[in-house]
PDB file of C-alpha atoms in Angstrom:
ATOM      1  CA  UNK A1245       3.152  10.442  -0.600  1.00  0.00           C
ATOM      2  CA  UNK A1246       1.240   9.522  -3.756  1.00  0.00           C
ATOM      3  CA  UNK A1247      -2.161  11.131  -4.757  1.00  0.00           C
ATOM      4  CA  UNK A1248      -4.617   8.342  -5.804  1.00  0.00           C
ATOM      5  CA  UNK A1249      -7.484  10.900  -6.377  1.00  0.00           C
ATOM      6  CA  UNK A1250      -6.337  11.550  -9.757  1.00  0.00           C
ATOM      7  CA  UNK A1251      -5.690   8.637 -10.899  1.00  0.00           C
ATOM      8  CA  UNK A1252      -8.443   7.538 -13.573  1.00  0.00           C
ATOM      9  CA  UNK A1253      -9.532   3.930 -13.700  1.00  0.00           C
ATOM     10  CA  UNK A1254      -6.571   1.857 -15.451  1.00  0.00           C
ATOM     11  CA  UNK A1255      -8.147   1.324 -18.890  1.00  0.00           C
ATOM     12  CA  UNK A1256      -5.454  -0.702 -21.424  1.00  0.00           C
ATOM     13  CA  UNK A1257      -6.973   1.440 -24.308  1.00  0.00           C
ATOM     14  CA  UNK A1258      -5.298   4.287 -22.945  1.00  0.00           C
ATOM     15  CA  UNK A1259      -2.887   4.856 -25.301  1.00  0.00           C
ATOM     16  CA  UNK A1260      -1.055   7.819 -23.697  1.00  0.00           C
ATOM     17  CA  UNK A1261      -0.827   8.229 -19.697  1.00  0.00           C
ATOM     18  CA  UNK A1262      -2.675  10.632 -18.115  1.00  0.00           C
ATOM     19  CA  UNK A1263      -0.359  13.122 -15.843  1.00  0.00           C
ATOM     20  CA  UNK A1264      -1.726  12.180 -12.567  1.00  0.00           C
ATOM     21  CA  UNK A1265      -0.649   8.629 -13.627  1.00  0.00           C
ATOM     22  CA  UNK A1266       3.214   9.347 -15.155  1.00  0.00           C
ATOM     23  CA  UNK A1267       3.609  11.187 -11.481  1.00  0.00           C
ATOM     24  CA  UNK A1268       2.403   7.939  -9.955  1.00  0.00           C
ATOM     25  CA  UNK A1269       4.659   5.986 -11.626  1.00  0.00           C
ATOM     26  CA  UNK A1270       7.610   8.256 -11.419  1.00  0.00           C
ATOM     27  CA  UNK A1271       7.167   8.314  -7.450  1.00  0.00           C
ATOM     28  CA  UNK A1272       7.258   4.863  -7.775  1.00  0.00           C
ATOM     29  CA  UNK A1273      10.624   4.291 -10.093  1.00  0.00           C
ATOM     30  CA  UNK A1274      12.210   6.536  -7.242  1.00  0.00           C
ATOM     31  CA  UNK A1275      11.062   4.405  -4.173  1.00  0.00           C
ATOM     32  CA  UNK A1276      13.144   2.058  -2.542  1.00  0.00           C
ATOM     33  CA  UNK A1277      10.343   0.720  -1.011  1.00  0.00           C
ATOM     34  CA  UNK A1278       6.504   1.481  -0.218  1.00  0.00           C
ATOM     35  CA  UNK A1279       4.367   1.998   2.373  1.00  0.00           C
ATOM     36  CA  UNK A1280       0.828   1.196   1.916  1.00  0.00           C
ATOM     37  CA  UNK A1281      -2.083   2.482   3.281  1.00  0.00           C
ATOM     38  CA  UNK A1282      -5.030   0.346   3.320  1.00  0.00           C
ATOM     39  CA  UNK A1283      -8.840   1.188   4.129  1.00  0.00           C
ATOM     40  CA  UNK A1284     -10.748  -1.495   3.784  1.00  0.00           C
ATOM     41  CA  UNK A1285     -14.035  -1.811   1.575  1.00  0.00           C
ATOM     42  CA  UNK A1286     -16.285  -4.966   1.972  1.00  0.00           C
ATOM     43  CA  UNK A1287     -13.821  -6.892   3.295  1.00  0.00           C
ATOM     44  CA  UNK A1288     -11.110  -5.793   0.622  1.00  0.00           C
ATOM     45  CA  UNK A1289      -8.778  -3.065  -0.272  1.00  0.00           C
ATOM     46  CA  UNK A1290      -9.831   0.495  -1.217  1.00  0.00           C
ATOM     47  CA  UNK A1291     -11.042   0.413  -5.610  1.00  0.00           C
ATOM     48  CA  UNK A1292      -8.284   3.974  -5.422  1.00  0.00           C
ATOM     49  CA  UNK A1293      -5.019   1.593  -4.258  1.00  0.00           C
ATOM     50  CA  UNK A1294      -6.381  -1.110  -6.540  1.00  0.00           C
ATOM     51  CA  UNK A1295      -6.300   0.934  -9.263  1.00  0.00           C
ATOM     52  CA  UNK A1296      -2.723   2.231  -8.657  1.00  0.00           C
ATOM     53  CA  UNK A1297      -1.445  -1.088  -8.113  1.00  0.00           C
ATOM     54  CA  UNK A1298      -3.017  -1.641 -11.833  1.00  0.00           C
ATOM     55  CA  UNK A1299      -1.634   1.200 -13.674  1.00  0.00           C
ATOM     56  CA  UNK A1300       1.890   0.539 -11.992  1.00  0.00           C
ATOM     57  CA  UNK A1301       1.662  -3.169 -12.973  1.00  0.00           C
ATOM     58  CA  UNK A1302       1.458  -2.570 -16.550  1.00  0.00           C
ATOM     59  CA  UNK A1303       4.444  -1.332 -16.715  1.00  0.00           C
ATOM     60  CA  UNK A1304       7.426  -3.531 -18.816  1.00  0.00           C
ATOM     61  CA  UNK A1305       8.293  -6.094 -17.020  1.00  0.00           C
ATOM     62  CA  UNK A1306       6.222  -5.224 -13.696  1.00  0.00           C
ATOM     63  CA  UNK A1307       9.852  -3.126 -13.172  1.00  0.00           C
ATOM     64  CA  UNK A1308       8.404  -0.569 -10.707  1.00  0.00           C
ATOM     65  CA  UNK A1309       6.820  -3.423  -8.720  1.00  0.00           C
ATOM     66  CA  UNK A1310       8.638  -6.562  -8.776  1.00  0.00           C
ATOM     67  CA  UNK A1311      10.788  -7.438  -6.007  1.00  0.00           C
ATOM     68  CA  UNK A1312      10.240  -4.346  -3.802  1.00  0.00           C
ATOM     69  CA  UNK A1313       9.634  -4.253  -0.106  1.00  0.00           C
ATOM     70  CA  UNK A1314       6.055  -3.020   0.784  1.00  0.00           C
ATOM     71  CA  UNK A1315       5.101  -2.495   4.420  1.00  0.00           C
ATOM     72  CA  UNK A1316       1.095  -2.516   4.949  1.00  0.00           C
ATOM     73  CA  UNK A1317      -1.190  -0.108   7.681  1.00  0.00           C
ATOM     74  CA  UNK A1318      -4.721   0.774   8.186  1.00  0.00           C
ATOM     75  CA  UNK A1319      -7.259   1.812  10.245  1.00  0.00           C
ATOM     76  CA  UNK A1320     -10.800   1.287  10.195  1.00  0.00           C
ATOM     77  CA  UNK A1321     -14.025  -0.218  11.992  1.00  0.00           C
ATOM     78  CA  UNK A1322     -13.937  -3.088  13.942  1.00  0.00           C
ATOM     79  CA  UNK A1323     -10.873  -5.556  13.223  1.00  0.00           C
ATOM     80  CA  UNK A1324      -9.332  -2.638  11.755  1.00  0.00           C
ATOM     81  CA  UNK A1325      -8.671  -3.431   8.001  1.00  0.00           C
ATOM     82  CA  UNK A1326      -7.711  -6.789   8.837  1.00  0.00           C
ATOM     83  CA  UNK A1327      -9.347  -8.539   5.959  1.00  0.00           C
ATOM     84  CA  UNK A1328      -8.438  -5.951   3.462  1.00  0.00           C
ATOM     85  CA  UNK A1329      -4.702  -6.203   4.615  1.00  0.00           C
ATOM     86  CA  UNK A1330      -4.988  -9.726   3.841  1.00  0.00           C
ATOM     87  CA  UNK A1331      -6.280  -9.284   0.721  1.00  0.00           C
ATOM     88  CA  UNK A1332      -3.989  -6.888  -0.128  1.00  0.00           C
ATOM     89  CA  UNK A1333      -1.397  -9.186   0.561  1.00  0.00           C
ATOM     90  CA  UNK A1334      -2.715 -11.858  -2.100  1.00  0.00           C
ATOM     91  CA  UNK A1335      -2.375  -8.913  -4.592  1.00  0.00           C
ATOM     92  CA  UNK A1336       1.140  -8.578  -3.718  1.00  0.00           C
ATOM     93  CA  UNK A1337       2.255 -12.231  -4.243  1.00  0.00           C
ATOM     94  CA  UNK A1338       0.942 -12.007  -8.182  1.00  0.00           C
ATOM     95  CA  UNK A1339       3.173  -8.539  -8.202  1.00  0.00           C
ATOM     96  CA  UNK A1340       6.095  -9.988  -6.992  1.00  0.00           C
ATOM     97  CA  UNK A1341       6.004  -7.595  -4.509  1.00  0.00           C
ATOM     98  CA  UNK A1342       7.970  -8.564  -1.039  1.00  0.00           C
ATOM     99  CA  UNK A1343       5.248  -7.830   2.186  1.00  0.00           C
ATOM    100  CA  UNK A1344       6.721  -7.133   5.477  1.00  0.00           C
ATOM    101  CA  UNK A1345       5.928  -9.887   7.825  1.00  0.00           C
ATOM    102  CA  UNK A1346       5.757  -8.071  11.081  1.00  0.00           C
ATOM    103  CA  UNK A1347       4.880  -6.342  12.916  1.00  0.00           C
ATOM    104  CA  UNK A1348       1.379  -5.710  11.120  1.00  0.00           C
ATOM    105  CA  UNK A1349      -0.142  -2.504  11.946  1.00  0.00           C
ATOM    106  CA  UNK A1350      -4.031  -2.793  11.931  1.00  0.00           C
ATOM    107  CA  UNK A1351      -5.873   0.445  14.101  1.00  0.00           C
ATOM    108  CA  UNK A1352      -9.794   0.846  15.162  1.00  0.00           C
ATOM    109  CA  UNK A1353     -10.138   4.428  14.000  1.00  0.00           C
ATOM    110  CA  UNK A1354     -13.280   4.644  16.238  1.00  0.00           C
ATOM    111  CA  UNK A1355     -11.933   3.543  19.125  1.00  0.00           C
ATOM    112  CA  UNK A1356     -10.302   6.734  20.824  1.00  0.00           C
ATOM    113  CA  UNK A1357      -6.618   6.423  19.008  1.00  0.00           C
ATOM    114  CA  UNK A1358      -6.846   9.384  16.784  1.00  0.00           C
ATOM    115  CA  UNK A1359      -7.596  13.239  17.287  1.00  0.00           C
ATOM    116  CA  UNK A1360     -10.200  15.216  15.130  1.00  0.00           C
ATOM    117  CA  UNK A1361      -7.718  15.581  12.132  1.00  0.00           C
ATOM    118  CA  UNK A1362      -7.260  12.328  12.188  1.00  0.00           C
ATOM    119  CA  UNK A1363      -3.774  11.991  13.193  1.00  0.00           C
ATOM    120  CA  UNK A1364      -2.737   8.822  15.195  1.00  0.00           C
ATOM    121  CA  UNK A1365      -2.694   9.827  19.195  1.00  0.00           C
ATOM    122  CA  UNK A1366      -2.688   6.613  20.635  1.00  0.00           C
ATOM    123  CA  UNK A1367       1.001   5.789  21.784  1.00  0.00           C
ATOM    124  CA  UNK A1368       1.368   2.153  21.450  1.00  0.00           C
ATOM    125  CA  UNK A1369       0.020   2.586  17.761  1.00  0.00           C
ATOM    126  CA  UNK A1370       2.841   5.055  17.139  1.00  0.00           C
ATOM    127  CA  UNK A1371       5.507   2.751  18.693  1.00  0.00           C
ATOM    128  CA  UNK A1372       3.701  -0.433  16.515  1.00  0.00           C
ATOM    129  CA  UNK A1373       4.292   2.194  13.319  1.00  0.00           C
ATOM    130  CA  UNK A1374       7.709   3.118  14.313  1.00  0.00           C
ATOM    131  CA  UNK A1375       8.379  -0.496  14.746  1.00  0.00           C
ATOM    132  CA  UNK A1376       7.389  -1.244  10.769  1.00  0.00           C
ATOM    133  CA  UNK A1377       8.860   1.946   9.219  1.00  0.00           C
ATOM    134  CA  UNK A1378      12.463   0.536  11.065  1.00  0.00           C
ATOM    135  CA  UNK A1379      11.861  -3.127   9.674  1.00  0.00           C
ATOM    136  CA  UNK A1380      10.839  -1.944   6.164  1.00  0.00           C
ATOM    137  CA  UNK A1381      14.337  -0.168   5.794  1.00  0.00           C
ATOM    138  CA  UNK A1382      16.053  -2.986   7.159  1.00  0.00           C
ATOM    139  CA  UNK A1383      14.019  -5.523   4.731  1.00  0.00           C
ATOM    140  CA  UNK A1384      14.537  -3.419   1.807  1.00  0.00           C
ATOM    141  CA  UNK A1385      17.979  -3.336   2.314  1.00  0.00           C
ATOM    142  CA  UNK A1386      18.413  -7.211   2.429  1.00  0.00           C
ATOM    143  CA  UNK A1387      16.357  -7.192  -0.440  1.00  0.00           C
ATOM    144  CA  UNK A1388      18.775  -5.021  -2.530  1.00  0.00           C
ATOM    145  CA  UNK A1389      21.787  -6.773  -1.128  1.00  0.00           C
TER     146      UNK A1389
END
């Protein structure tokens, strides 16, 4: 699991990476595939995944990015990141990056399916997650083949 909160904004002037970001990117040489989890902001993807996806883009030849499976959740108010999965997905066709298809995973996190933690409680949810973790191995397998 990656830490965004480090992360400072991707700046090309940068010269020499910051720690937070060589661990980012090191997670992400080491990854066979990636999970994304996506809040959604006005109807887009959180500025702290956006920024991520920046820094790892930069990279030579987009080689911790390009061609690699990515699976997509997220839970929020009302159509439960929906538009920001959406969008996210637009940012993953410009980084070569492979989306799962289905099944999409999108939860109301004020509509009774998580505990006070915030952990996910509601069983169909967890089967719908189970569901995408299975069919991300499987797609980033026929990816690599």
């Amino acid at each position: 699991m990656a830490d965004l909160g480090q992360l400072p904004f991707y700046n090309a002037d940068i010269s020499e990476k910051p720690a937070a970001v060589q661990q980012l990117l090191a997670q992400l040489a080491s990854a066979d595939a990636l999970l994304l989890a996506c809040p959604e902001y006005n109807y887009s993807m959180a500025p702290a995944l956006k920024n991520a996806l920046d820094w790892a883009s930069r990279e030579p030849d987009n080689a911790l990015l390009a061609g690699k499976a990515v699976a997509i959740v997220g839970a929020g108010g009302g159509m439960g990141t929906s538009r920001a999965q959406y969008h996210l997905r637009q940012t993953c066709v410009y980084l070569d990056l492979h989306p799962l298809n289905r099944p999409e995973v999108f939860a109301n996190a004020f509509a009774g399916g998580f505990d006070a933690e915030g952990n996910l409680t509601d069983e169909r949810l967890q089967g719908l997650v189970v569901q995408q973790l299975q069919a991300l191995q499987a797609w980033a397998s026929q990816l690599s083949a």
